[in-house]
JSON list of C-alpha atoms in Angstrom, two decimals:
[
{"chain": "A", "resi": 12, "resn": "MET", "atom": "CA", "xyz": [0.00, 0.00, 0.00]},
{"chain": "A", "resi": 13, "resn": "VAL", "atom": "CA", "xyz": [1.30, 3.46, -0.89]},
{"chain": "A", "resi": 14, "resn": "THR", "atom": "CA", "xyz": [0.81, 6.24, 1.68]},
{"chain": "A", "resi": 15, "resn": "ARG", "atom": "CA", "xyz": [0.18, 9.61, 0.11]},
{"chain": "A", "resi": 16, "resn": "THR", "atom": "CA", "xyz": [1.30, 12.72, 1.92]},
{"chain": "A", "resi": 17, "resn": "THR", "atom": "CA", "xyz": [-0.90, 15.75, 1.42]},
{"chain": "A", "resi": 18, "resn": "PRO", "atom": "CA", "xyz": [0.77, 19.10, 0.65]},
{"chain": "A", "resi": 19, "resn": "LEU", "atom": "CA", "xyz": [-0.38, 20.49, 4.05]},
{"chain": "A", "resi": 20, "resn": "ALA", "atom": "CA", "xyz": [1.12, 17.57, 5.96]},
{"chain": "A", "resi": 21, "resn": "LEU", "atom": "CA", "xyz": [4.35, 17.92, 4.05]},
{"chain": "A", "resi": 22, "resn": "ALA", "atom": "CA", "xyz": [4.54, 21.66, 4.84]},
{"chain": "A", "resi": 23, "resn": "LEU", "atom": "CA", "xyz": [3.95, 21.03, 8.53]},
{"chain": "A", "resi": 24, "resn": "ALA", "atom": "CA", "xyz": [6.65, 18.37, 8.55]},
{"chain": "A", "resi": 25, "resn": "LEU", "atom": "CA", "xyz": [9.12, 20.70, 6.93]},
{"chain": "A", "resi": 26, "resn": "CYS", "atom": "CA", "xyz": [8.31, 23.50, 9.39]},
{"chain": "A", "resi": 27, "resn": "THR", "atom": "CA", "xyz": [8.76, 21.10, 12.31]},
{"chain": "A", "resi": 28, "resn": "CYS", "atom": "CA", "xyz": [12.10, 19.85, 11.07]},
{"chain": "A", "resi": 29, "resn": "ASP", "atom": "CA", "xyz": [13.56, 23.22, 10.15]},
{"chain": "A", "resi": 30, "resn": "PRO", "atom": "CA", "xyz": [15.04, 24.76, 13.34]},
{"chain": "A", "resi": 31, "resn": "GLY", "atom": "CA", "xyz": [15.29, 28.18, 11.68]},
{"chain": "A", "resi": 32, "resn": "PRO", "atom": "CA", "xyz": [18.03, 30.73, 12.15]},
{"chain": "A", "resi": 33, "resn": "LEU", "atom": "CA", "xyz": [18.51, 29.97, 15.85]},
{"chain": "A", "resi": 34, "resn": "THR", "atom": "CA", "xyz": [20.81, 27.07, 14.85]},
{"chain": "A", "resi": 35, "resn": "LEU", "atom": "CA", "xyz": [23.38, 29.72, 13.85]},
{"chain": "A", "resi": 36, "resn": "VAL", "atom": "CA", "xyz": [23.74, 30.76, 17.49]},
{"chain": "A", "resi": 37, "resn": "GLY", "atom": "CA", "xyz": [26.69, 28.93, 19.06]},
{"chain": "A", "resi": 38, "resn": "LEU", "atom": "CA", "xyz": [28.54, 28.17, 15.84]},
{"chain": "A", "resi": 39, "resn": "GLU", "atom": "CA", "xyz": [32.27, 28.81, 15.78]},
{"chain": "A", "resi": 40, "resn": "CYS", "atom": "CA", "xyz": [33.30, 32.12, 14.22]},
{"chain": "A", "resi": 41, "resn": "THR", "atom": "CA", "xyz": [36.53, 33.87, 13.23]},
{"chain": "A", "resi": 42, "resn": "GLU", "atom": "CA", "xyz": [37.46, 37.04, 11.42]},
{"chain": "A", "resi": 43, "resn": "ALA", "atom": "CA", "xyz": [37.65, 35.00, 8.21]},
{"chain": "A", "resi": 44, "resn": "HIS", "atom": "CA", "xyz": [34.34, 33.26, 8.93]},
{"chain": "A", "resi": 45, "resn": "PRO", "atom": "CA", "xyz": [32.03, 35.83, 10.53]},
{"chain": "A", "resi": 46, "resn": "CYS", "atom": "CA", "xyz": [28.57, 35.16, 11.91]},
{"chain": "A", "resi": 47, "resn": "ALA", "atom": "CA", "xyz": [25.37, 35.57, 9.94]},
{"chain": "A", "resi": 48, "resn": "GLU", "atom": "CA", "xyz": [23.71, 38.99, 9.75]},
{"chain": "A", "resi": 49, "resn": "GLY", "atom": "CA", "xyz": [22.19, 40.01, 13.08]},
{"chain": "A", "resi": 50, "resn": "LEU", "atom": "CA", "xyz": [24.63, 37.93, 15.17]},
{"chain": "A", "resi": 51, "resn": "ALA", "atom": "CA", "xyz": [27.89, 38.93, 16.85]},
{"chain": "A", "resi": 52, "resn": "CYS", "atom": "CA", "xyz": [31.08, 36.90, 17.31]},
{"chain": "A", "resi": 53, "resn": "VAL", "atom": "CA", "xyz": [31.64, 36.66, 21.08]},
{"chain": "A", "resi": 54, "resn": "ASP", "atom": "CA", "xyz": [34.59, 34.59, 22.38]},
{"chain": "A", "resi": 55, "resn": "GLY", "atom": "CA", "xyz": [34.73, 32.60, 19.14]},
{"chain": "A", "resi": 56, "resn": "ARG", "atom": "CA", "xyz": [31.01, 31.77, 19.10]},
{"chain": "A", "resi": 57, "resn": "CYS", "atom": "CA", "xyz": [28.05, 33.38, 17.31]},
{"chain": "A", "resi": 58, "resn": "ALA", "atom": "CA", "xyz": [25.64, 35.05, 19.75]},
{"chain": "A", "resi": 59, "resn": "GLU", "atom": "CA", "xyz": [22.75, 37.50, 19.70]},
{"chain": "A", "resi": 60, "resn": "PRO", "atom": "CA", "xyz": [24.06, 41.02, 20.51]},
{"chain": "A", "resi": 61, "resn": "SER", "atom": "CA", "xyz": [22.95, 42.54, 23.81]},
{"chain": "A", "resi": 62, "resn": "VAL", "atom": "CA", "xyz": [20.98, 45.82, 23.55]},
{"chain": "A", "resi": 63, "resn": "ASP", "atom": "CA", "xyz": [20.27, 46.46, 27.24]},
{"chain": "A", "resi": 64, "resn": "ALA", "atom": "CA", "xyz": [23.33, 48.62, 27.79]},
{"chain": "A", "resi": 65, "resn": "GLY", "atom": "CA", "xyz": [22.51, 50.97, 24.94]},
{"chain": "A", "resi": 66, "resn": "LEU", "atom": "CA", "xyz": [18.88, 51.36, 25.98]},
{"chain": "A", "resi": 67, "resn": "ASP", "atom": "CA", "xyz": [19.80, 52.06, 29.57]},
{"chain": "A", "resi": 68, "resn": "ALA", "atom": "CA", "xyz": [22.29, 54.71, 28.50]},
{"chain": "A", "resi": 69, "resn": "GLY", "atom": "CA", "xyz": [19.82, 56.45, 26.21]},
{"chain": "A", "resi": 70, "resn": "LEU", "atom": "CA", "xyz": [16.96, 56.43, 28.74]},
{"chain": "A", "resi": 71, "resn": "ASP", "atom": "CA", "xyz": [18.91, 57.33, 31.87]},
{"chain": "A", "resi": 72, "resn": "ALA", "atom": "CA", "xyz": [16.92, 60.08, 33.58]},
{"chain": "A", "resi": 73, "resn": "GLY", "atom": "CA", "xyz": [20.12, 61.73, 34.75]},
{"chain": "A", "resi": 74, "resn": "ALA", "atom": "CA", "xyz": [21.99, 61.44, 31.47]},
{"chain": "A", "resi": 75, "resn": "GLY", "atom": "CA", "xyz": [23.67, 64.50, 30.01]},
{"chain": "A", "resi": 76, "resn": "ALA", "atom": "CA", "xyz": [23.97, 65.58, 26.40]},
{"chain": "A", "resi": 77, "resn": "ASP", "atom": "CA", "xyz": [26.50, 62.80, 25.63]},
{"chain": "A", "resi": 78, "resn": "ALA", "atom": "CA", "xyz": [24.21, 59.96, 26.74]},
{"chain": "A", "resi": 79, "resn": "GLY", "atom": "CA", "xyz": [22.70, 59.41, 23.31]},
{"chain": "A", "resi": 80, "resn": "ALA", "atom": "CA", "xyz": [26.09, 59.24, 21.65]},
{"chain": "A", "resi": 81, "resn": "ASP", "atom": "CA", "xyz": [27.15, 56.55, 24.12]},
{"chain": "A", "resi": 82, "resn": "ALA", "atom": "CA", "xyz": [23.94, 54.58, 23.70]},
{"chain": "A", "resi": 83, "resn": "GLY", "atom": "CA", "xyz": [25.19, 52.77, 20.59]},
{"chain": "A", "resi": 84, "resn": "ASP", "atom": "CA", "xyz": [25.32, 53.10, 16.86]},
{"chain": "A", "resi": 85, "resn": "GLY", "atom": "CA", "xyz": [21.55, 53.00, 16.24]},
{"chain": "A", "resi": 86, "resn": "VAL", "atom": "CA", "xyz": [19.61, 55.70, 14.45]},
{"chain": "A", "resi": 87, "resn": "ASP", "atom": "CA", "xyz": [18.27, 57.12, 17.72]},
{"chain": "A", "resi": 88, "resn": "ALA", "atom": "CA", "xyz": [21.69, 58.10, 19.06]},
{"chain": "A", "resi": 89, "resn": "GLY", "atom": "CA", "xyz": [21.61, 61.65, 17.67]},
{"chain": "A", "resi": 90, "resn": "HIS", "atom": "CA", "xyz": [18.05, 62.19, 18.89]},
{"chain": "A", "resi": 91, "resn": "ASP", "atom": "CA", "xyz": [18.88, 61.13, 22.44]},
{"chain": "A", "resi": 92, "resn": "ALA", "atom": "CA", "xyz": [21.94, 63.38, 22.43]},
{"chain": "A", "resi": 93, "resn": "GLY", "atom": "CA", "xyz": [19.75, 66.43, 21.73]},
{"chain": "A", "resi": 94, "resn": "LEU", "atom": "CA", "xyz": [16.72, 65.45, 23.81]},
{"chain": "A", "resi": 95, "resn": "SER", "atom": "CA", "xyz": [18.19, 63.81, 26.89]},
{"chain": "A", "resi": 96, "resn": "ILE", "atom": "CA", "xyz": [15.63, 62.93, 29.53]},
{"chain": "A", "resi": 97, "resn": "GLY", "atom": "CA", "xyz": [15.53, 65.41, 32.40]},
{"chain": "A", "resi": 98, "resn": "GLN", "atom": "CA", "xyz": [17.67, 68.07, 30.68]},
{"chain": "A", "resi": 99, "resn": "ASN", "atom": "CA", "xyz": [16.27, 71.59, 30.42]},
{"chain": "A", "resi": 100, "resn": "LEU", "atom": "CA", "xyz": [16.14, 72.21, 26.67]},
{"chain": "A", "resi": 101, "resn": "LEU", "atom": "CA", "xyz": [15.75, 75.99, 26.93]},
{"chain": "A", "resi": 102, "resn": "THR", "atom": "CA", "xyz": [18.57, 78.51, 26.51]},
{"chain": "A", "resi": 103, "resn": "ASN", "atom": "CA", "xyz": [18.86, 81.06, 29.34]},
{"chain": "A", "resi": 104, "resn": "PRO", "atom": "CA", "xyz": [15.82, 79.64, 31.21]},
{"chain": "A", "resi": 105, "resn": "GLY", "atom": "CA", "xyz": [16.35, 81.87, 34.24]},
{"chain": "A", "resi": 106, "resn": "PHE", "atom": "CA", "xyz": [17.02, 85.06, 32.22]},
{"chain": "A", "resi": 107, "resn": "GLU", "atom": "CA", "xyz": [20.38, 85.42, 33.95]},
{"chain": "A", "resi": 108, "resn": "ALA", "atom": "CA", "xyz": [22.45, 86.07, 30.81]},
{"chain": "A", "resi": 109, "resn": "PRO", "atom": "CA", "xyz": [23.29, 89.75, 30.18]},
{"chain": "A", "resi": 110, "resn": "PRO", "atom": "CA", "xyz": [21.41, 91.55, 27.40]},
{"chain": "A", "resi": 111, "resn": "LYS", "atom": "CA", "xyz": [22.77, 91.19, 23.87]},
{"chain": "A", "resi": 112, "resn": "THR", "atom": "CA", "xyz": [24.34, 94.14, 22.08]},
{"chain": "A", "resi": 113, "resn": "ASP", "atom": "CA", "xyz": [21.06, 94.81, 20.27]},
{"chain": "A", "resi": 114, "resn": "GLY", "atom": "CA", "xyz": [19.17, 94.89, 23.59]},
{"chain": "A", "resi": 115, "resn": "GLY", "atom": "CA", "xyz": [17.53, 91.47, 23.16]},
{"chain": "A", "resi": 116, "resn": "LEU", "atom": "CA", "xyz": [17.68, 88.60, 25.63]},
{"chain": "A", "resi": 117, "resn": "LEU", "atom": "CA", "xyz": [19.65, 85.45, 24.86]},
{"chain": "A", "resi": 118, "resn": "GLY", "atom": "CA", "xyz": [17.34, 82.60, 23.88]},
{"chain": "A", "resi": 119, "resn": "TRP", "atom": "CA", "xyz": [14.12, 84.64, 23.89]},
{"chain": "A", "resi": 120, "resn": "LYS", "atom": "CA", "xyz": [12.23, 87.07, 21.68]},
{"chain": "A", "resi": 121, "resn": "PRO", "atom": "CA", "xyz": [8.96, 89.02, 21.86]},
{"chain": "A", "resi": 122, "resn": "VAL", "atom": "CA", "xyz": [6.74, 88.00, 18.95]},
{"chain": "A", "resi": 123, "resn": "SER", "atom": "CA", "xyz": [4.70, 91.03, 20.00]},
{"chain": "A", "resi": 124, "resn": "GLY", "atom": "CA", "xyz": [5.26, 93.52, 22.80]},
{"chain": "A", "resi": 125, "resn": "LEU", "atom": "CA", "xyz": [8.48, 94.70, 24.42]},
{"chain": "A", "resi": 126, "resn": "LEU", "atom": "CA", "xyz": [10.86, 92.37, 26.34]},
{"chain": "A", "resi": 127, "resn": "THR", "atom": "CA", "xyz": [13.30, 93.76, 28.92]},
{"chain": "A", "resi": 128, "resn": "LEU", "atom": "CA", "xyz": [15.55, 92.39, 31.66]},
{"chain": "A", "resi": 129, "resn": "LEU", "atom": "CA", "xyz": [14.67, 93.16, 35.29]},
{"chain": "A", "resi": 130, "resn": "ASP", "atom": "CA", "xyz": [16.63, 92.92, 38.52]},
{"chain": "A", "resi": 131, "resn": "GLY", "atom": "CA", "xyz": [15.28, 90.31, 40.94]},
{"chain": "A", "resi": 132, "resn": "GLY", "atom": "CA", "xyz": [12.97, 87.40, 40.20]},
{"chain": "A", "resi": 133, "resn": "ASN", "atom": "CA", "xyz": [11.42, 84.20, 41.47]},
{"chain": "A", "resi": 134, "resn": "THR", "atom": "CA", "xyz": [14.97, 82.84, 41.88]},
{"chain": "A", "resi": 135, "resn": "GLY", "atom": "CA", "xyz": [18.32, 84.21, 40.83]},
{"chain": "A", "resi": 136, "resn": "ALA", "atom": "CA", "xyz": [19.31, 87.79, 40.11]},
{"chain": "A", "resi": 137, "resn": "HIS", "atom": "CA", "xyz": [17.09, 88.56, 37.12]},
{"chain": "A", "resi": 138, "resn": "SER", "atom": "CA", "xyz": [13.77, 87.99, 35.40]},
{"chain": "A", "resi": 139, "resn": "ALA", "atom": "CA", "xyz": [12.18, 89.16, 32.14]},
{"chain": "A", "resi": 140, "resn": "ARG", "atom": "CA", "xyz": [9.35, 91.65, 31.72]},
{"chain": "A", "resi": 141, "resn": "LEU", "atom": "CA", "xyz": [7.03, 91.45, 28.71]},
{"chain": "A", "resi": 142, "resn": "GLU", "atom": "CA", "xyz": [4.81, 94.48, 28.20]},
{"chain": "A", "resi": 143, "resn": "ALA", "atom": "CA", "xyz": [2.32, 95.77, 25.66]},
{"chain": "A", "resi": 144, "resn": "ASN", "atom": "CA", "xyz": [3.71, 98.62, 23.57]},
{"chain": "A", "resi": 145, "resn": "THR", "atom": "CA", "xyz": [0.47, 99.34, 21.73]},
{"chain": "A", "resi": 146, "resn": "PRO", "atom": "CA", "xyz": [-3.11, 99.57, 23.05]},
{"chain": "A", "resi": 147, "resn": "ASN", "atom": "CA", "xyz": [-5.17, 96.38, 23.38]},
{"chain": "A", "resi": 148, "resn": "GLN", "atom": "CA", "xyz": [-2.19, 94.16, 22.54]},
{"chain": "A", "resi": 149, "resn": "GLN", "atom": "CA", "xyz": [-1.53, 90.49, 23.39]},
{"chain": "A", "resi": 150, "resn": "PRO", "atom": "CA", "xyz": [2.24, 90.35, 24.06]},
{"chain": "A", "resi": 151, "resn": "GLN", "atom": "CA", "xyz": [3.78, 86.99, 23.19]},
{"chain": "A", "resi": 152, "resn": "LEU", "atom": "CA", "xyz": [7.08, 85.51, 24.41]},
{"chain": "A", "resi": 153, "resn": "SER", "atom": "CA", "xyz": [8.85, 82.81, 22.40]},
{"chain": "A", "resi": 154, "resn": "THR", "atom": "CA", "xyz": [12.19, 81.02, 22.29]},
{"chain": "A", "resi": 155, "resn": "THR", "atom": "CA", "xyz": [14.63, 81.91, 19.51]},
{"chain": "A", "resi": 156, "resn": "THR", "atom": "CA", "xyz": [15.60, 78.27, 18.88]},
{"chain": "A", "resi": 157, "resn": "SER", "atom": "CA", "xyz": [13.96, 74.85, 19.13]},
{"chain": "A", "resi": 158, "resn": "SER", "atom": "CA", "xyz": [15.45, 71.44, 19.99]},
{"chain": "A", "resi": 159, "resn": "PRO", "atom": "CA", "xyz": [15.31, 68.86, 17.15]},
{"chain": "A", "resi": 160, "resn": "GLY", "atom": "CA", "xyz": [14.85, 65.11, 17.35]},
{"chain": "A", "resi": 161, "resn": "THR", "atom": "CA", "xyz": [11.28, 64.50, 18.48]},
{"chain": "A", "resi": 162, "resn": "GLU", "atom": "CA", "xyz": [9.86, 61.00, 18.01]},
{"chain": "A", "resi": 163, "resn": "LEU", "atom": "CA", "xyz": [6.30, 59.70, 18.06]},
{"chain": "A", "resi": 164, "resn": "GLY", "atom": "CA", "xyz": [5.02, 59.37, 21.62]},
{"chain": "A", "resi": 165, "resn": "MET", "atom": "CA", "xyz": [7.83, 61.34, 23.34]},
{"chain": "A", "resi": 166, "resn": "PRO", "atom": "CA", "xyz": [6.33, 63.11, 26.38]},
{"chain": "A", "resi": 167, "resn": "PHE", "atom": "CA", "xyz": [7.44, 66.62, 27.38]},
{"chain": "A", "resi": 168, "resn": "CYS", "atom": "CA", "xyz": [6.76, 68.86, 30.37]},
{"chain": "A", "resi": 169, "resn": "ALA", "atom": "CA", "xyz": [7.13, 72.64, 30.50]},
{"chain": "A", "resi": 170, "resn": "SER", "atom": "CA", "xyz": [6.77, 75.20, 33.27]},
{"chain": "A", "resi": 171, "resn": "LEU", "atom": "CA", "xyz": [7.12, 78.95, 33.73]},
{"chain": "A", "resi": 172, "resn": "TRP", "atom": "CA", "xyz": [6.78, 81.27, 36.71]},
{"chain": "A", "resi": 173, "resn": "VAL", "atom": "CA", "xyz": [4.87, 84.50, 36.15]},
{"chain": "A", "resi": 174, "resn": "ARG", "atom": "CA", "xyz": [3.82, 87.61, 38.09]},
{"chain": "A", "resi": 175, "resn": "SER", "atom": "CA", "xyz": [1.71, 90.60, 37.10]},
{"chain": "A", "resi": 176, "resn": "ASP", "atom": "CA", "xyz": [2.87, 94.17, 37.59]},
{"chain": "A", "resi": 177, "resn": "ALA", "atom": "CA", "xyz": [-0.47, 95.74, 36.62]},
{"chain": "A", "resi": 178, "resn": "PRO", "atom": "CA", "xyz": [-1.58, 98.23, 39.29]},
{"chain": "A", "resi": 179, "resn": "ASP", "atom": "CA", "xyz": [-5.15, 96.94, 39.36]},
{"chain": "A", "resi": 180, "resn": "GLY", "atom": "CA", "xyz": [-4.41, 93.20, 39.59]},
{"chain": "A", "resi": 181, "resn": "GLY", "atom": "CA", "xyz": [-3.51, 90.27, 37.39]},
{"chain": "A", "resi": 182, "resn": "ALA", "atom": "CA", "xyz": [-3.84, 89.20, 33.79]},
{"chain": "A", "resi": 183, "resn": "ASP", "atom": "CA", "xyz": [-4.27, 85.81, 32.13]},
{"chain": "A", "resi": 184, "resn": "VAL", "atom": "CA", "xyz": [-1.26, 84.15, 30.47]},
{"chain": "A", "resi": 185, "resn": "THR", "atom": "CA", "xyz": [-1.18, 80.86, 28.54]},
{"chain": "A", "resi": 186, "resn": "LEU", "atom": "CA", "xyz": [1.79, 78.49, 28.16]},
{"chain": "A", "resi": 187, "resn": "ASN", "atom": "CA", "xyz": [2.09, 76.26, 25.07]},
{"chain": "A", "resi": 188, "resn": "ILE", "atom": "CA", "xyz": [4.57, 73.61, 23.97]},
{"chain": "A", "resi": 189, "resn": "ARG", "atom": "CA", "xyz": [5.10, 73.67, 20.19]},
{"chain": "A", "resi": 190, "resn": "GLU", "atom": "CA", "xyz": [6.45, 71.10, 17.75]},
{"chain": "A", "resi": 191, "resn": "HIS", "atom": "CA", "xyz": [7.81, 72.43, 14.43]},
{"chain": "A", "resi": 192, "resn": "PHE", "atom": "CA", "xyz": [8.09, 70.26, 11.31]},
{"chain": "A", "resi": 193, "resn": "ASP", "atom": "CA", "xyz": [10.34, 70.47, 8.25]},
{"chain": "A", "resi": 194, "resn": "ASP", "atom": "CA", "xyz": [7.40, 71.29, 5.98]},
{"chain": "A", "resi": 195, "resn": "GLY", "atom": "CA", "xyz": [6.72, 74.45, 7.99]},
{"chain": "A", "resi": 196, "resn": "GLY", "atom": "CA", "xyz": [3.81, 73.04, 9.98]},
{"chain": "A", "resi": 197, "resn": "THR", "atom": "CA", "xyz": [3.41, 73.52, 13.72]},
{"chain": "A", "resi": 198, "resn": "ARG", "atom": "CA", "xyz": [1.56, 71.44, 16.31]},
{"chain": "A", "resi": 199, "resn": "PHE", "atom": "CA", "xyz": [0.58, 72.92, 19.70]},
{"chain": "A", "resi": 200, "resn": "SER", "atom": "CA", "xyz": [-0.19, 71.48, 23.09]},
{"chain": "A", "resi": 201, "resn": "PRO", "atom": "CA", "xyz": [-3.68, 72.37, 24.41]},
{"chain": "A", "resi": 202, "resn": "GLY", "atom": "CA", "xyz": [-2.26, 75.21, 26.52]},
{"chain": "A", "resi": 203, "resn": "THR", "atom": "CA", "xyz": [-2.49, 75.95, 30.24]},
{"chain": "A", "resi": 204, "resn": "ARG", "atom": "CA", "xyz": [-3.83, 79.31, 31.41]},
{"chain": "A", "resi": 205, "resn": "VAL", "atom": "CA", "xyz": [-3.32, 80.99, 34.75]},
{"chain": "A", "resi": 206, "resn": "ASN", "atom": "CA", "xyz": [-4.22, 84.38, 36.16]},
{"chain": "A", "resi": 207, "resn": "ALA", "atom": "CA", "xyz": [-0.99, 86.11, 37.14]},
{"chain": "A", "resi": 208, "resn": "VAL", "atom": "CA", "xyz": [-1.26, 88.18, 40.30]},
{"chain": "A", "resi": 209, "resn": "LYS", "atom": "CA", "xyz": [0.66, 91.17, 41.61]},
{"chain": "A", "resi": 210, "resn": "THR", "atom": "CA", "xyz": [1.09, 89.74, 45.11]},
{"chain": "A", "resi": 211, "resn": "GLY", "atom": "CA", "xyz": [3.36, 86.81, 44.20]},
{"chain": "A", "resi": 212, "resn": "TRP", "atom": "CA", "xyz": [4.70, 84.34, 41.64]},
{"chain": "A", "resi": 213, "resn": "VAL", "atom": "CA", "xyz": [2.40, 81.74, 40.06]},
{"chain": "A", "resi": 214, "resn": "LYS", "atom": "CA", "xyz": [3.65, 78.60, 38.31]},
{"chain": "A", "resi": 215, "resn": "LEU", "atom": "CA", "xyz": [2.31, 77.54, 34.90]},
{"chain": "A", "resi": 216, "resn": "SER", "atom": "CA", "xyz": [2.73, 73.85, 33.93]},
{"chain": "A", "resi": 217, "resn": "GLU", "atom": "CA", "xyz": [2.00, 72.20, 30.57]},
{"chain": "A", "resi": 218, "resn": "TYR", "atom": "CA", "xyz": [2.52, 68.80, 28.92]},
{"chain": "A", "resi": 219, "resn": "TYR", "atom": "CA", "xyz": [2.76, 67.54, 25.33]},
{"chain": "A", "resi": 220, "resn": "VAL", "atom": "CA", "xyz": [3.15, 64.19, 23.53]},
{"chain": "A", "resi": 221, "resn": "ALA", "atom": "CA", "xyz": [5.15, 64.56, 20.32]},
{"chain": "A", "resi": 222, "resn": "ALA", "atom": "CA", "xyz": [4.01, 63.53, 16.86]},
{"chain": "A", "resi": 223, "resn": "GLY", "atom": "CA", "xyz": [7.64, 62.95, 15.88]},
{"chain": "A", "resi": 224, "resn": "GLY", "atom": "CA", "xyz": [10.01, 64.20, 13.22]},
{"chain": "A", "resi": 225, "resn": "GLY", "atom": "CA", "xyz": [10.15, 67.77, 14.46]},
{"chain": "A", "resi": 226, "resn": "SER", "atom": "CA", "xyz": [11.73, 70.18, 16.93]},
{"chain": "A", "resi": 227, "resn": "ILE", "atom": "CA", "xyz": [10.31, 71.42, 20.22]},
{"chain": "A", "resi": 228, "resn": "ASP", "atom": "CA", "xyz": [10.04, 74.75, 22.05]},
{"chain": "A", "resi": 229, "resn": "VAL", "atom": "CA", "xyz": [7.65, 76.86, 24.16]},
{"chain": "A", "resi": 230, "resn": "ARG", "atom": "CA", "xyz": [5.72, 80.12, 23.96]},
{"chain": "A", "resi": 231, "resn": "ALA", "atom": "CA", "xyz": [3.71, 82.25, 26.38]},
{"chain": "A", "resi": 232, "resn": "ILE", "atom": "CA", "xyz": [0.92, 84.58, 25.31]},
{"chain": "A", "resi": 233, "resn": "THR", "atom": "CA", "xyz": [-0.93, 87.06, 27.53]},
{"chain": "A", "resi": 234, "resn": "ALA", "atom": "CA", "xyz": [-4.46, 88.38, 27.55]},
{"chain": "A", "resi": 235, "resn": "ARG", "atom": "CA", "xyz": [-5.01, 91.78, 25.95]},
{"chain": "A", "resi": 236, "resn": "LEU", "atom": "CA", "xyz": [-3.21, 94.53, 27.84]},
{"chain": "A", "resi": 237, "resn": "ASP", "atom": "CA", "xyz": [-3.16, 98.29, 27.72]},
{"chain": "A", "resi": 238, "resn": "ALA", "atom": "CA", "xyz": [0.02, 99.95, 26.48]},
{"chain": "A", "resi": 239, "resn": "GLY", "atom": "CA", "xyz": [2.63, 99.91, 29.26]},
{"chain": "A", "resi": 240, "resn": "GLU", "atom": "CA", "xyz": [1.06, 96.99, 31.18]},
{"chain": "A", "resi": 241, "resn": "GLY", "atom": "CA", "xyz": [3.06, 93.81, 31.43]},
{"chain": "A", "resi": 242, "resn": "LEU", "atom": "CA", "xyz": [3.95, 90.51, 33.09]},
{"chain": "A", "resi": 243, "resn": "THR", "atom": "CA", "xyz": [7.22, 89.28, 34.56]},
{"chain": "A", "resi": 244, "resn": "PHE", "atom": "CA", "xyz": [8.59, 85.77, 33.77]},
{"chain": "A", "resi": 245, "resn": "ASP", "atom": "CA", "xyz": [11.25, 83.60, 35.37]},
{"chain": "A", "resi": 246, "resn": "ASP", "atom": "CA", "xyz": [12.54, 80.02, 35.73]},
{"chain": "A", "resi": 247, "resn": "ALA", "atom": "CA", "xyz": [11.30, 78.51, 32.47]},
{"chain": "A", "resi": 248, "resn": "GLU", "atom": "CA", "xyz": [11.67, 74.77, 31.83]},
{"chain": "A", "resi": 249, "resn": "LEU", "atom": "CA", "xyz": [11.12, 72.37, 28.93]},
{"chain": "A", "resi": 250, "resn": "LYS", "atom": "CA", "xyz": [12.11, 68.76, 29.56]},
{"chain": "A", "resi": 251, "resn": "ARG", "atom": "CA", "xyz": [11.67, 65.39, 27.96]},
{"chain": "A", "resi": 252, "resn": "VAL", "atom": "CA", "xyz": [10.25, 63.06, 30.63]},
{"chain": "A", "resi": 253, "resn": "THR", "atom": "CA", "xyz": [9.75, 59.33, 30.96]},
{"chain": "A", "resi": 254, "resn": "ALA", "atom": "CA", "xyz": [6.02, 59.48, 31.69]},
{"chain": "A", "resi": 255, "resn": "LEU", "atom": "CA", "xyz": [3.10, 61.77, 32.38]},
{"chain": "A", "resi": 256, "resn": "PRO", "atom": "CA", "xyz": [1.64, 63.50, 34.37]},
{"chain": "A", "resi": 257, "resn": "CYS", "atom": "CA", "xyz": [4.20, 66.22, 34.86]},
{"chain": "A", "resi": 258, "resn": "PRO", "atom": "CA", "xyz": [5.63, 66.79, 38.32]},
{"chain": "A", "resi": 259, "resn": "PRO", "atom": "CA", "xyz": [3.89, 69.54, 40.33]}
]
């Protein structure tokens, strides 16, 4: 009697017998006879390369700007170097740098209104005052640069301390995180609004989850003010974090 093997049974038998690429692990290797693609020659034997060290280096919450470069040769190394977790990505976040020769402040610009350096602040020796220089104006403060290397799902937290100097009380101010893309598009966080008061400093906090493939920065925009009225800002932060919500 002849036993016929169906095509399905034959395929299953072949799949069962074929151990797949794992049989390459453990084979002897030399410089003249390297391992197959995806394997590394370790102590004369082919082995799967370890990735834990690189991931730990790139995701270390205390890592500095060199962490991404040390994380390995993967495509994310440059991104981690520019967007290290826990590093303040803003230039001159405390407004402590002296004014530039043109009168501007390092790292910051007024999209509208007038920006000046003040003595004293929430912390440190200085803060920045943003005032309306035309009637019924909404002064807006923005960074002059943004940090590149965002990836899909990256969470960010931002904060800014603010105080009103209006004689009759406070004024609303909104903090946004922005992601800029190569095609010129911009994506904003929802925005957090607070009423700044004259009697003390108030902290604004905001979060954002990146779409990826862009650069990141912050802006603050006030309610409409009369000419000469303004708000004072200090201690700005923008950080890549490991998870949300943002710390208080």
